[in-house]
mmCIF file of C-alpha atoms in Angstrom:
data_model
loop_
_atom_site.group_PDB
_atom_site.id
_atom_site.type_symbol
_atom_site.label_atom_id
_atom_site.label_comp_id
_atom_site.label_asym_id
_atom_site.label_seq_id
_atom_site.Cartn_x
_atom_site.Cartn_y
_atom_site.Cartn_z
ATOM 1 C CA UNK A 17 -10.586 -0.286 23.576
ATOM 2 C CA UNK A 18 -8.608 2.575 22.497
ATOM 3 C CA UNK A 19 -9.078 5.796 24.026
ATOM 4 C CA UNK A 20 -9.953 8.866 21.487
ATOM 5 C CA UNK A 21 -6.399 10.565 22.552
ATOM 6 C CA UNK A 22 -4.836 7.180 21.100
ATOM 7 C CA UNK A 23 -6.963 7.153 18.024
ATOM 8 C CA UNK A 24 -6.001 10.525 17.164
ATOM 9 C CA UNK A 25 -2.520 10.185 17.466
ATOM 10 C CA UNK A 26 -2.307 7.154 15.178
ATOM 11 C CA UNK A 27 -4.932 9.122 12.491
ATOM 12 C CA UNK A 28 -2.232 11.146 12.866
ATOM 13 C CA UNK A 29 0.733 8.970 12.242
ATOM 14 C CA UNK A 30 -0.448 6.181 9.815
ATOM 15 C CA UNK A 31 -3.482 7.588 7.702
ATOM 16 C CA UNK A 32 -1.743 9.077 4.697
ATOM 17 C CA UNK A 33 0.152 5.715 4.735
ATOM 18 C CA UNK A 34 -2.692 3.264 4.805
ATOM 19 C CA UNK A 35 -4.228 5.352 2.222
ATOM 20 C CA UNK A 36 -1.594 5.099 -0.399
ATOM 21 C CA UNK A 37 -0.902 1.400 0.325
ATOM 22 C CA UNK A 38 -4.737 1.438 -0.416
ATOM 23 C CA UNK A 39 -4.738 3.191 -3.703
ATOM 24 C CA UNK A 40 -1.627 0.059 -4.778
ATOM 25 C CA UNK A 41 -4.648 -2.262 -4.218
ATOM 26 C CA UNK A 42 -7.817 0.110 -4.774
ATOM 27 C CA UNK A 43 -9.046 1.249 -7.481
ATOM 28 C CA UNK A 44 -11.821 4.277 -6.155
ATOM 29 C CA UNK A 45 -11.328 6.373 -3.678
ATOM 30 C CA UNK A 46 -14.550 5.662 -1.672
ATOM 31 C CA UNK A 47 -13.511 1.806 -1.805
ATOM 32 C CA UNK A 48 -9.902 3.784 0.191
ATOM 33 C CA UNK A 49 -12.474 4.918 2.307
ATOM 34 C CA UNK A 50 -14.233 1.390 3.325
ATOM 35 C CA UNK A 51 -10.629 0.106 3.945
ATOM 36 C CA UNK A 52 -9.066 2.836 5.913
ATOM 37 C CA UNK A 53 -12.061 3.416 8.460
ATOM 38 C CA UNK A 54 -12.519 -0.871 8.859
ATOM 39 C CA UNK A 55 -8.584 -1.042 9.738
ATOM 40 C CA UNK A 56 -9.254 1.747 12.291
ATOM 41 C CA UNK A 57 -12.212 0.222 13.727
ATOM 42 C CA UNK A 58 -9.615 -3.202 14.349
ATOM 43 C CA UNK A 59 -7.580 -0.626 15.986
ATOM 44 C CA UNK A 60 -10.010 0.501 18.135
ATOM 45 C CA UNK A 61 -11.164 -2.939 19.100
ATOM 46 C CA UNK A 62 -7.820 -4.918 19.358
ATOM 47 C CA UNK A 63 -6.195 -5.523 22.913
ATOM 48 C CA UNK A 64 -2.380 -5.881 21.019
ATOM 49 C CA UNK A 65 0.312 -4.188 22.522
ATOM 50 C CA UNK A 66 3.081 -2.979 20.610
ATOM 51 C CA UNK A 67 6.489 -2.894 21.235
ATOM 52 C CA UNK A 68 7.429 0.570 19.370
ATOM 53 C CA UNK A 69 5.860 2.864 16.755
ATOM 54 C CA UNK A 70 7.538 0.311 14.004
ATOM 55 C CA UNK A 71 5.787 -2.622 14.723
ATOM 56 C CA UNK A 72 2.794 -0.527 15.271
ATOM 57 C CA UNK A 73 3.329 0.992 11.747
ATOM 58 C CA UNK A 74 3.890 -2.147 10.512
ATOM 59 C CA UNK A 75 0.255 -3.412 11.854
ATOM 60 C CA UNK A 76 -1.172 -0.635 10.192
ATOM 61 C CA UNK A 77 -0.048 -1.847 7.111
ATOM 62 C CA UNK A 78 -0.289 -5.279 7.271
ATOM 63 C CA UNK A 79 -3.757 -5.395 8.186
ATOM 64 C CA UNK A 80 -4.780 -2.561 5.809
ATOM 65 C CA UNK A 81 -2.965 -4.830 2.985
ATOM 66 C CA UNK A 82 -5.571 -8.196 4.731
ATOM 67 C CA UNK A 83 -8.343 -6.052 4.364
ATOM 68 C CA UNK A 84 -7.504 -4.857 1.015
ATOM 69 C CA UNK A 85 -7.389 -8.212 -0.211
ATOM 70 C CA UNK A 86 -9.937 -9.289 1.582
ATOM 71 C CA UNK A 87 -12.511 -6.737 -0.284
ATOM 72 C CA UNK A 88 -10.891 -7.646 -3.261
ATOM 73 C CA UNK A 89 -12.069 -11.245 -2.803
ATOM 74 C CA UNK A 90 -15.626 -10.150 -2.356
ATOM 75 C CA UNK A 91 -18.455 -10.780 -4.535
ATOM 76 C CA UNK A 92 -19.052 -7.241 -4.980
ATOM 77 C CA UNK A 93 -15.429 -6.137 -6.459
ATOM 78 C CA UNK A 94 -15.469 -9.575 -8.679
ATOM 79 C CA UNK A 95 -18.625 -8.794 -10.005
ATOM 80 C CA UNK A 96 -18.722 -4.790 -10.561
ATOM 81 C CA UNK A 97 -16.047 -3.268 -13.549
ATOM 82 C CA UNK A 98 -13.455 -0.272 -12.201
ATOM 83 C CA UNK A 99 -11.363 1.719 -13.669
ATOM 84 C CA UNK A 100 -8.693 3.843 -12.325
ATOM 85 C CA UNK A 101 -8.746 7.378 -11.180
ATOM 86 C CA UNK A 102 -5.978 9.283 -11.380
ATOM 87 C CA UNK A 103 -7.113 12.114 -10.385
ATOM 88 C CA UNK A 104 -7.234 11.085 -6.372
ATOM 89 C CA UNK A 105 -3.441 11.624 -7.095
ATOM 90 C CA UNK A 106 -3.564 15.400 -7.676
ATOM 91 C CA UNK A 107 -0.516 15.215 -10.433
ATOM 92 C CA UNK A 108 -0.316 16.997 -13.647
ATOM 93 C CA UNK A 109 -1.151 14.121 -16.555
ATOM 94 C CA UNK A 110 1.929 15.133 -18.374
ATOM 95 C CA UNK A 111 4.396 14.942 -15.608
ATOM 96 C CA UNK A 112 6.874 12.197 -15.044
ATOM 97 C CA UNK A 113 5.191 11.445 -11.743
ATOM 98 C CA UNK A 114 2.342 10.490 -13.337
ATOM 99 C CA UNK A 115 3.885 8.417 -15.835
ATOM 100 C CA UNK A 116 5.699 6.669 -12.665
ATOM 101 C CA UNK A 117 2.199 6.001 -10.964
ATOM 102 C CA UNK A 118 0.336 4.955 -14.029
ATOM 103 C CA UNK A 119 3.566 2.568 -14.624
ATOM 104 C CA UNK A 120 3.533 1.435 -11.008
ATOM 105 C CA UNK A 121 -0.473 1.514 -11.073
ATOM 106 C CA UNK A 122 -0.082 -1.358 -13.675
ATOM 107 C CA UNK A 123 1.750 -3.954 -12.404
ATOM 108 C CA UNK A 124 0.554 -7.218 -9.790
ATOM 109 C CA UNK A 125 -0.003 -6.484 -6.828
ATOM 110 C CA UNK A 126 2.528 -8.559 -5.271
ATOM 111 C CA UNK A 127 5.241 -6.013 -7.202
ATOM 112 C CA UNK A 128 3.412 -3.175 -6.098
ATOM 113 C CA UNK A 129 3.334 -2.937 -2.668
ATOM 114 C CA UNK A 130 7.282 -4.068 -2.658
ATOM 115 C CA UNK A 131 7.741 -1.387 -4.613
ATOM 116 C CA UNK A 132 6.062 1.497 -2.534
ATOM 117 C CA UNK A 133 7.188 -0.203 0.738
ATOM 118 C CA UNK A 134 10.966 -0.268 -0.632
ATOM 119 C CA UNK A 135 11.029 3.235 -2.799
ATOM 120 C CA UNK A 136 8.187 5.482 -0.454
ATOM 121 C CA UNK A 137 8.548 4.324 2.786
ATOM 122 C CA UNK A 138 11.996 3.577 3.024
ATOM 123 C CA UNK A 139 11.470 -0.188 3.846
ATOM 124 C CA UNK A 140 14.289 -2.420 3.702
ATOM 125 C CA UNK A 141 13.813 -6.049 1.556
ATOM 126 C CA UNK A 142 14.099 -7.443 5.758
ATOM 127 C CA UNK A 143 11.739 -5.590 6.589
ATOM 128 C CA UNK A 144 8.929 -5.384 4.201
ATOM 129 C CA UNK A 145 9.630 -9.409 4.046
ATOM 130 C CA UNK A 146 8.685 -9.061 7.729
ATOM 131 C CA UNK A 147 5.685 -6.822 7.015
ATOM 132 C CA UNK A 148 4.628 -9.343 3.753
ATOM 133 C CA UNK A 149 5.084 -12.421 5.890
ATOM 134 C CA UNK A 150 6.991 -13.593 2.694
ATOM 135 C CA UNK A 151 10.559 -15.136 2.761
ATOM 136 C CA UNK A 152 12.860 -12.504 2.206
ATOM 137 C CA UNK A 153 13.916 -13.996 -0.905
ATOM 138 C CA UNK A 154 11.049 -14.059 -2.628
ATOM 139 C CA UNK A 155 10.896 -9.906 -1.399
ATOM 140 C CA UNK A 156 14.293 -9.630 -2.901
ATOM 141 C CA UNK A 157 13.355 -11.263 -6.283
ATOM 142 C CA UNK A 158 9.536 -9.573 -6.270
ATOM 143 C CA UNK A 159 11.603 -6.243 -6.200
ATOM 144 C CA UNK A 160 13.570 -7.749 -8.985
ATOM 145 C CA UNK A 161 10.961 -8.263 -11.354
ATOM 146 C CA UNK A 162 8.816 -5.009 -10.695
ATOM 147 C CA UNK A 163 11.887 -2.968 -11.660
ATOM 148 C CA UNK A 164 12.867 -4.833 -14.917
ATOM 149 C CA UNK A 165 9.226 -4.127 -15.549
ATOM 150 C CA UNK A 166 9.475 -0.657 -14.841
ATOM 151 C CA UNK A 167 12.010 -0.150 -16.616
ATOM 152 C CA UNK A 168 11.048 -1.189 -19.972
ATOM 153 C CA UNK A 169 7.865 0.432 -19.371
ATOM 154 C CA UNK A 170 9.450 4.023 -18.666
ATOM 155 C CA UNK A 171 12.064 3.035 -20.864
ATOM 156 C CA UNK A 172 14.654 4.644 -18.663
ATOM 157 C CA UNK A 173 16.753 4.243 -15.474
ATOM 158 C CA UNK A 174 14.081 5.465 -12.757
ATOM 159 C CA UNK A 175 14.941 3.127 -10.635
ATOM 160 C CA UNK A 176 18.594 2.514 -10.076
ATOM 161 C CA UNK A 177 19.378 5.048 -7.432
ATOM 162 C CA UNK A 178 18.548 2.896 -5.211
#
């Protein structure tokens, strides 16, 4: 079991990344909080040692994605209707950033996570393929499809810079 200093360290390092990944999958703050707690609980119980900080970060992202998928597959989630709470982002509703986040939220989950990891976390396609445990070509395809959808939705060239 991990000690409290190590837990504080990983919370400080990865909590923001985990919350952003959760928001890609979940629609409510309370669900994000539940996933957040579950991931850190799993971390405290794991005996896994990490090769480096990037390996540790990838583990947190992977476990967060898995927890979100498990929750989304639960009976509760399938039988209760939710709507997105965009106030959680603390962004002005008439801003370009709000429009982009709204457009990303409407993407299929597989596209959302690729866009997030590439543009917001700076992972390469190869690293994303490794984190998501998918073929590299699949990730390139999902990224291209997501960009095309976002270009149509936003009517601009917002994703051309990378």
